[in-house]
Tab-separated table of C-alpha atoms in Angstrom:
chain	number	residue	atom	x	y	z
X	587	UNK	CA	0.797	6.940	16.299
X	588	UNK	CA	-2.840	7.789	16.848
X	589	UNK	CA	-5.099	7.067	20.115
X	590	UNK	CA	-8.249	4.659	19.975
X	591	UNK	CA	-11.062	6.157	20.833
X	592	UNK	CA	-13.771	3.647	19.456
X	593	UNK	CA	-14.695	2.339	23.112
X	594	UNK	CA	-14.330	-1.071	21.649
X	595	UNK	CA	-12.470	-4.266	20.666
X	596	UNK	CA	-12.052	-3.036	16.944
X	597	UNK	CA	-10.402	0.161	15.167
X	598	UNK	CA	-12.777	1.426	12.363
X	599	UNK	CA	-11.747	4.245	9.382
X	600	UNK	CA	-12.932	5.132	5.906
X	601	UNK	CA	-11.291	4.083	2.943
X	602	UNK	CA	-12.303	5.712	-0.058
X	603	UNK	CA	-12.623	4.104	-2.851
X	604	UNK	CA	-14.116	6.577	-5.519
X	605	UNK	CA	-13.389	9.664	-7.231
X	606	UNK	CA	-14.160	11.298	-10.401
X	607	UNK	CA	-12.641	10.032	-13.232
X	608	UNK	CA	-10.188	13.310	-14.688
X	609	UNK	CA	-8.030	11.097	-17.258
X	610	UNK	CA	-8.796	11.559	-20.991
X	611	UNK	CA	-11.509	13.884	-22.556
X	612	UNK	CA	-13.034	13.982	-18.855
X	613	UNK	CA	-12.587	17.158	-16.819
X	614	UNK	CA	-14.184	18.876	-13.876
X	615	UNK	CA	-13.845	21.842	-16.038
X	616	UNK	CA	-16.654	24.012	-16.643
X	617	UNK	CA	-18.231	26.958	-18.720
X	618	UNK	CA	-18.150	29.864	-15.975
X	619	UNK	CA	-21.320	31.046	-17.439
X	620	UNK	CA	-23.255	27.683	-16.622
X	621	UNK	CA	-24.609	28.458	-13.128
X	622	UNK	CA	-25.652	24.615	-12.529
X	623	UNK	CA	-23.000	22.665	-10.295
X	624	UNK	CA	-22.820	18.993	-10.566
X	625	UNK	CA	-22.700	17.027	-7.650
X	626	UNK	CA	-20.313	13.891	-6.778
X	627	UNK	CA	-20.738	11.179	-4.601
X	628	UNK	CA	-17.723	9.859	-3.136
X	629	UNK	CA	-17.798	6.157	-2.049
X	630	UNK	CA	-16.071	4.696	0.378
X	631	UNK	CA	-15.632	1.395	2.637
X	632	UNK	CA	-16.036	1.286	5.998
X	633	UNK	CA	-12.757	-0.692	7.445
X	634	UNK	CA	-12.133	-2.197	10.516
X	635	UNK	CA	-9.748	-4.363	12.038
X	636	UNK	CA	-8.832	-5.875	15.938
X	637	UNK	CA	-7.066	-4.606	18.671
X	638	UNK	CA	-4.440	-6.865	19.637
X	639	UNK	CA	-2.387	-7.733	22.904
X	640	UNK	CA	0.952	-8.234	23.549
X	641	UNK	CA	1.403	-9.012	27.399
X	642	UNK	CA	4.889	-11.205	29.275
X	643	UNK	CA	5.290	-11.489	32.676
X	644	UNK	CA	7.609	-11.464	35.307
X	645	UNK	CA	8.231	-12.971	39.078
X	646	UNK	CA	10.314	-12.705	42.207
X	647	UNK	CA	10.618	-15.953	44.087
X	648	UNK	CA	11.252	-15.548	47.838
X	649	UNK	CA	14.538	-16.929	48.264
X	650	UNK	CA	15.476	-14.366	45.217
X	651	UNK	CA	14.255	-11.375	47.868
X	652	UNK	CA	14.822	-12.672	50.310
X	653	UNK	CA	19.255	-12.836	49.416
X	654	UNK	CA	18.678	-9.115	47.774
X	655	UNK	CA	19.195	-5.897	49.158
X	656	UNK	CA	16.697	-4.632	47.169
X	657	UNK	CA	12.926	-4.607	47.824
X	658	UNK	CA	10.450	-6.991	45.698
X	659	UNK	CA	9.405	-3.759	43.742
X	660	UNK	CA	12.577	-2.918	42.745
X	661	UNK	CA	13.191	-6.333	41.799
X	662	UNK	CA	10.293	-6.379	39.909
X	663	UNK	CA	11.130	-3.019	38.021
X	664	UNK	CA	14.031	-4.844	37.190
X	665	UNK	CA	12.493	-7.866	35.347
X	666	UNK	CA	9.652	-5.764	34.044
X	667	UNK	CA	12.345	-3.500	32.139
X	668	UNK	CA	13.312	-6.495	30.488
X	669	UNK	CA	9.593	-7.889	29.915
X	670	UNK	CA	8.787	-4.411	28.383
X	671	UNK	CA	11.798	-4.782	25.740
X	672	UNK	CA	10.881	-8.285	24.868
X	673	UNK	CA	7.061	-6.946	24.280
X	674	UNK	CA	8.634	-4.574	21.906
X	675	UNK	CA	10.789	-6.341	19.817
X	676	UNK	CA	8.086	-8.700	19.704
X	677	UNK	CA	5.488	-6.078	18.252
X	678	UNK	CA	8.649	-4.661	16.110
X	679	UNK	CA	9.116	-8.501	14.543
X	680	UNK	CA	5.578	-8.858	13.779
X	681	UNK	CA	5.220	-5.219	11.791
X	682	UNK	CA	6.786	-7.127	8.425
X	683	UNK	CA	5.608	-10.581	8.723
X	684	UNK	CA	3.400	-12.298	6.353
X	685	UNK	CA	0.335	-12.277	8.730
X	686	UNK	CA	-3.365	-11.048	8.840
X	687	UNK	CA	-6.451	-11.499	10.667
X	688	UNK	CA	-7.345	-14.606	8.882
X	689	UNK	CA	-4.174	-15.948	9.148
X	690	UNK	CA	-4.644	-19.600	11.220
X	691	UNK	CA	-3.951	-18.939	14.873
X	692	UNK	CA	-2.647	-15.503	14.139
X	693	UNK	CA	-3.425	-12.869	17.314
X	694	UNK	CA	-0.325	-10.418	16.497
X	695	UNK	CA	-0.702	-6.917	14.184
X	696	UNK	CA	-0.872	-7.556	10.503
X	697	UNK	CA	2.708	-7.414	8.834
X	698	UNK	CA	3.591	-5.413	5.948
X	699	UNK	CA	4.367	-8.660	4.014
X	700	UNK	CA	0.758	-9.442	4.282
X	701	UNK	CA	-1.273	-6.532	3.814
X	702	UNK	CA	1.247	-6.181	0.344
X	703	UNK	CA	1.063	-9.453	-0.661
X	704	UNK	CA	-2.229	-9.232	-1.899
X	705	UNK	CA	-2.052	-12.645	-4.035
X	706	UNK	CA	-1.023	-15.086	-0.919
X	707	UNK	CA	-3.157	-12.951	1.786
X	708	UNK	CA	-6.443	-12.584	-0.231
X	709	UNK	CA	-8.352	-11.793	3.113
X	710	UNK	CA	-7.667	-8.737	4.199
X	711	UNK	CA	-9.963	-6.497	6.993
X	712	UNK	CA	-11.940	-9.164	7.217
X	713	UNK	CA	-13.068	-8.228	3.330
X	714	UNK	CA	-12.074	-10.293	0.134
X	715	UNK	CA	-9.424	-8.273	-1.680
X	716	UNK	CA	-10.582	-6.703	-5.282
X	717	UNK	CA	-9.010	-3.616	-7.086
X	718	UNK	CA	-12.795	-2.529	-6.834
X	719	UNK	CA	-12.902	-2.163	-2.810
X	720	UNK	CA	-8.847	-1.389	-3.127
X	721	UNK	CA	-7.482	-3.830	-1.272
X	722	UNK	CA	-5.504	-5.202	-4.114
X	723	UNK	CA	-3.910	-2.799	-7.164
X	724	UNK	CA	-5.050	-4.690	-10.234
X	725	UNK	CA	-1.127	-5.571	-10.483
X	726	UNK	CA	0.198	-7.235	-7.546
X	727	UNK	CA	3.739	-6.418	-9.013
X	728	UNK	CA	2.856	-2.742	-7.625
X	729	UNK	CA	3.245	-3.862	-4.290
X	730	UNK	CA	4.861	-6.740	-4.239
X	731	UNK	CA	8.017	-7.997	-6.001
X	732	UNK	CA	9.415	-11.553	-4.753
X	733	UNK	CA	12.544	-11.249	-7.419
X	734	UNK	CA	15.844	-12.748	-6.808
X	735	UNK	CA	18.153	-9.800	-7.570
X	736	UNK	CA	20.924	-7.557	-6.159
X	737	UNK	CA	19.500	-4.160	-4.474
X	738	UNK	CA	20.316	-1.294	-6.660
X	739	UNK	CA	19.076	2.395	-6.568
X	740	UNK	CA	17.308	1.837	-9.853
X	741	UNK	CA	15.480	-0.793	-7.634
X	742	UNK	CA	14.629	1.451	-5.081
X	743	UNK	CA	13.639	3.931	-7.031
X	744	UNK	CA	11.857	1.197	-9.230
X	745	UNK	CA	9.086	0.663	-5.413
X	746	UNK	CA	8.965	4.248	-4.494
X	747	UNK	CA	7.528	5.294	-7.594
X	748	UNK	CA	4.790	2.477	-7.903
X	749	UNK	CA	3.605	4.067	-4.155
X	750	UNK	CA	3.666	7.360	-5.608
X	751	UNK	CA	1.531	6.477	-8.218
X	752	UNK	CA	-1.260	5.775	-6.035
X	753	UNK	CA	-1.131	9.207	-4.482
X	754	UNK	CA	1.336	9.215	-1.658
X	755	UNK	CA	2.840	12.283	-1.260
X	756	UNK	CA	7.186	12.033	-1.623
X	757	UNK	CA	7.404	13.476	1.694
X	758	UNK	CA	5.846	10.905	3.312
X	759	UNK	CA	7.133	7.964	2.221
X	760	UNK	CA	10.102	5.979	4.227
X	761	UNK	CA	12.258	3.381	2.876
X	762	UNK	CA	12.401	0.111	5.835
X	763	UNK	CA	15.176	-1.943	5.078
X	764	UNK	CA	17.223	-5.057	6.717
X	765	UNK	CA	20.722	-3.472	7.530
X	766	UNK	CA	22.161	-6.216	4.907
X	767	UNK	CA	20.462	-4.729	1.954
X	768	UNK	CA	21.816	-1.566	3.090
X	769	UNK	CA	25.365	-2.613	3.168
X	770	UNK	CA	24.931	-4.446	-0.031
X	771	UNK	CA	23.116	-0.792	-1.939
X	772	UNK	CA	26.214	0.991	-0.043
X	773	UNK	CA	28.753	-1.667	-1.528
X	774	UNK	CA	27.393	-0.983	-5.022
X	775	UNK	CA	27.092	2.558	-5.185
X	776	UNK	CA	30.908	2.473	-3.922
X	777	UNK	CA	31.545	0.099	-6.754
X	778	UNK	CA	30.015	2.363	-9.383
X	779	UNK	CA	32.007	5.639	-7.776
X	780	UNK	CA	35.395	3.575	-8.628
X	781	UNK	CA	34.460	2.862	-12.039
X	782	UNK	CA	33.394	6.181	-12.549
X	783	UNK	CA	36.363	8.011	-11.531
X	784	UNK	CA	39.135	4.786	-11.881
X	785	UNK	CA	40.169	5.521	-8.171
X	786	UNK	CA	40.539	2.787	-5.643
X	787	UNK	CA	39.035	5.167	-3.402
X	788	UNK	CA	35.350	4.311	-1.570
X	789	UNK	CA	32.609	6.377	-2.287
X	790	UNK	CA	32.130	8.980	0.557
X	791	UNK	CA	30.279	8.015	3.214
X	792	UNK	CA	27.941	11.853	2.087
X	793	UNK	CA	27.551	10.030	-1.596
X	794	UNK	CA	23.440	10.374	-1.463
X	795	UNK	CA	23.336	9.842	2.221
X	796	UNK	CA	24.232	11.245	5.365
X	797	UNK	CA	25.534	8.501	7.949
X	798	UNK	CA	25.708	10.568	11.201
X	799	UNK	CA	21.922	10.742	10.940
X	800	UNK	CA	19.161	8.556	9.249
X	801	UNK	CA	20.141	8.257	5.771
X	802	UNK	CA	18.280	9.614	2.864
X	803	UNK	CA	17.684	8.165	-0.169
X	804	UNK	CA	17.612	10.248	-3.458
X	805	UNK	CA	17.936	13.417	-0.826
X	806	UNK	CA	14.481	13.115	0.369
X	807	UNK	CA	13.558	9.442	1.743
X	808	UNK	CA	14.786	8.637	4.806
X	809	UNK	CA	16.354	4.725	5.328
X	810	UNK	CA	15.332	3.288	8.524
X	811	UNK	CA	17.834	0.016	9.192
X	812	UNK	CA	15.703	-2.486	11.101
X	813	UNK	CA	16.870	-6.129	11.594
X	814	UNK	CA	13.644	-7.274	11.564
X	815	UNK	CA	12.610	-6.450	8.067
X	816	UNK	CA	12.849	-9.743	6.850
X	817	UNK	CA	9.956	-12.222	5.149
X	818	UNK	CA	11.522	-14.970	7.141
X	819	UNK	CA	14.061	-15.721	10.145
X	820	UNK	CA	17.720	-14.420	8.937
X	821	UNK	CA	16.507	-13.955	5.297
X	822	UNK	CA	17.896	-10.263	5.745
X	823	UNK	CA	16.607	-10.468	2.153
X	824	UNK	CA	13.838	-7.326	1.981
X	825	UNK	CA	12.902	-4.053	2.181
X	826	UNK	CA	9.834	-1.947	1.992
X	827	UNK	CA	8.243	1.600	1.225
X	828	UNK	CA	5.835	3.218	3.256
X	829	UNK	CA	3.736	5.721	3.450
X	830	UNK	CA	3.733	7.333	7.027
X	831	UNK	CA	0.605	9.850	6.454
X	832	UNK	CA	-2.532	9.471	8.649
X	833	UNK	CA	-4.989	9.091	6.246
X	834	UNK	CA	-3.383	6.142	3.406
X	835	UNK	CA	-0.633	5.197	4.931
X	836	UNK	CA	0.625	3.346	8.413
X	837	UNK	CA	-0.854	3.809	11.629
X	838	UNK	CA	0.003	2.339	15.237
X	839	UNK	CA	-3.231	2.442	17.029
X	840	UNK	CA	-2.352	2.644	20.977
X	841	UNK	CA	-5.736	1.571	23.013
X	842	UNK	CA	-3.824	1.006	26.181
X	843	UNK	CA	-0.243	2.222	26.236
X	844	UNK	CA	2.791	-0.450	27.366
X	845	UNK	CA	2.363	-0.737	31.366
X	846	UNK	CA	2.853	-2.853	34.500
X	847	UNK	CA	-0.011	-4.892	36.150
X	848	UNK	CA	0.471	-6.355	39.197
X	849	UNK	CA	-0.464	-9.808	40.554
X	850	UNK	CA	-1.235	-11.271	43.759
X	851	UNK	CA	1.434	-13.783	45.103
X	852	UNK	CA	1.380	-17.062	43.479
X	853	UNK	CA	2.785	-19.691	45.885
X	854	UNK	CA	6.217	-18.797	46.891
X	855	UNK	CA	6.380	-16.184	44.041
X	856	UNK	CA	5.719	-12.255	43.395
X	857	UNK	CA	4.563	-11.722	39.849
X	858	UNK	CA	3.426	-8.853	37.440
X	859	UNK	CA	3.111	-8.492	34.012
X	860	UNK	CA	3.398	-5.622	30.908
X	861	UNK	CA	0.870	-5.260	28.222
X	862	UNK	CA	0.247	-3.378	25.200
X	863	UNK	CA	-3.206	-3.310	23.680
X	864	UNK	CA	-3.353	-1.098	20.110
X	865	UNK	CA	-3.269	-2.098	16.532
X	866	UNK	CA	-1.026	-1.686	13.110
X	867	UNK	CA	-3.017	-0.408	10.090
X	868	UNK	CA	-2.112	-0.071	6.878
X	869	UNK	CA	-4.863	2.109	5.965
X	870	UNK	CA	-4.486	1.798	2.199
X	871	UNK	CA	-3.308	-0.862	1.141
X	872	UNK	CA	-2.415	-0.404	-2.421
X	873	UNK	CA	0.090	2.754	-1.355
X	874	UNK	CA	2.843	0.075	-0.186
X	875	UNK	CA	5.279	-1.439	-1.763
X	876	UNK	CA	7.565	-4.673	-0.213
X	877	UNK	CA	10.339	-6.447	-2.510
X	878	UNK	CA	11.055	-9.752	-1.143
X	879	UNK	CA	13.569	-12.348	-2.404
X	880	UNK	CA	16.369	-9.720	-2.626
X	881	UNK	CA	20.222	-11.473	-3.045
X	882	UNK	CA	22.536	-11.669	0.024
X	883	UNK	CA	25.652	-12.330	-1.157
């Protein structure tokens, strides 16, 4: 998470999109004995994107207080518990949808779906994607994969690499994934345990993960199960890795945290309201990776 402090209706950051090339013959290596020190410009874009709002009210009719034991504010602490989850699972829903600011309509965050589908959502920022601004990787196939096929570890392991290959760092990279896929990548491994060892027995439940807390992939990777990680309602067919740091990788900008606003009374009615204001950043793009399309049965 990370506050807004921009005093405004957008949240701005640098993306750099520069460095010295090291590949090859070329080196920042130098002859100690040379006392001249080159100097490097690093380029970068300046970024910005909206704030959004997610706001749902509540009310307390009269008769409804008037039958209670309980005082309208109570009452209305009641509802607005409620309101507050729905806000949530709203703002939760939209993380992996395939949405963006120029998406017709569109007022929610940008979804991972979007800001990795590069080819479908060329706008992105408000900027055309290009490899040269590094909004797109020159292969969309490095962060985004919409092939039908069973979840494996060879396919996780297959989109954690092409994020580490842009420079995330392994420790900061989390696997999302639709609890489906999981059962399904669970189910295999199982599968391969029996053939490996011609038992009837399942794999252990400690076979590359631990189940009484998040499970980690490979030993290092945690798997968050989220129902919502899905392209499309009840595709349960996806699941994406992303980089948590600060500076590339996925930010939830709070500009007002979730709270209650009250209303005056409308006609025979008490109402209030929650809102959220804030934003979700991806703030490099290319250091994502979403595979889409994945089989469910």
């Amino acid at each position: 998470k990370e506050q807004h402090i921009g005093g405004n209706d957008k949240f701005q950051w640098r993306l750099w999109t520069d460095y010295t090339t090291v590949t090859g013959t070329s080196t920042l290596a130098v002859d100690p004995n040379i006392t001249s020190v080159a100097r490097t410009q690093r380029d970068f874009q300046k970024m910005e994107t909206r704030i959004c709002e997610y706001r749902d009210g509540v009310e307390v009719t009269d008769f409804t207080q008037a039958h209670s034991l309980a005082a309208v504010g109570d009452l209305l602490g009641l509802e607005l518990q409620r309101a507050a989850e729905a806000v949530r699972e709203s703002m939760n829903s939209d993380l992996f949808k395939g949405n963006t600011e120029a998406t017709t309509g569109w007022e929610g965050f940008i979804g991972l779906l979007g800001v990795a589908d590069s080819s479908t959502y060329g706008t992105l920022y408000g900027k055309t994607r290009s490899a040269a601004n590094r909004l797109l990787d020159g292969t969309l196939a490095n962060t985004y994969v919409t092939t039908s096929e069973a979840i494996s570890a060879e396919v996780l392991r297959a989109g954690y690499n092409k994020v580490l290959a842009h420079g995330s760092n392994l420790s900061d990279l989390v696997i999302v994934i639709h609890p489906t896929q999981y059962q399904r990548f669970l189910d295999s491994e199982d599968a391969s345990i029996r053939h490996q060892v011609v038992s009837m027995q399942a794999a252990p439940a400690t076979f590359g993960f631990n189940v009484a807390v998040i499970p980690m992939f490979d030993g290092v990777i945690p798997m968050i199960r989220d129902y919502r990680c899905e392209s499309s309602a009840a595709a349960a067919d996806m699941f994406c890795v992303v980089d948590f740091s600060t500076n590339k990788g996925f930010n939830l900008v709070i500009s007002k945290p979730l709270s209650a606003r009250g209303l005056a009374k409308v006609g025979t009615s008490e109402a209030a309201y929650v809102s959220f204001w804030g934003s979700a950043v991806y703030k490099s793009p290319r250091n994502v990776f979403v595979h889409d399309s994945l089989t469910t049965s």
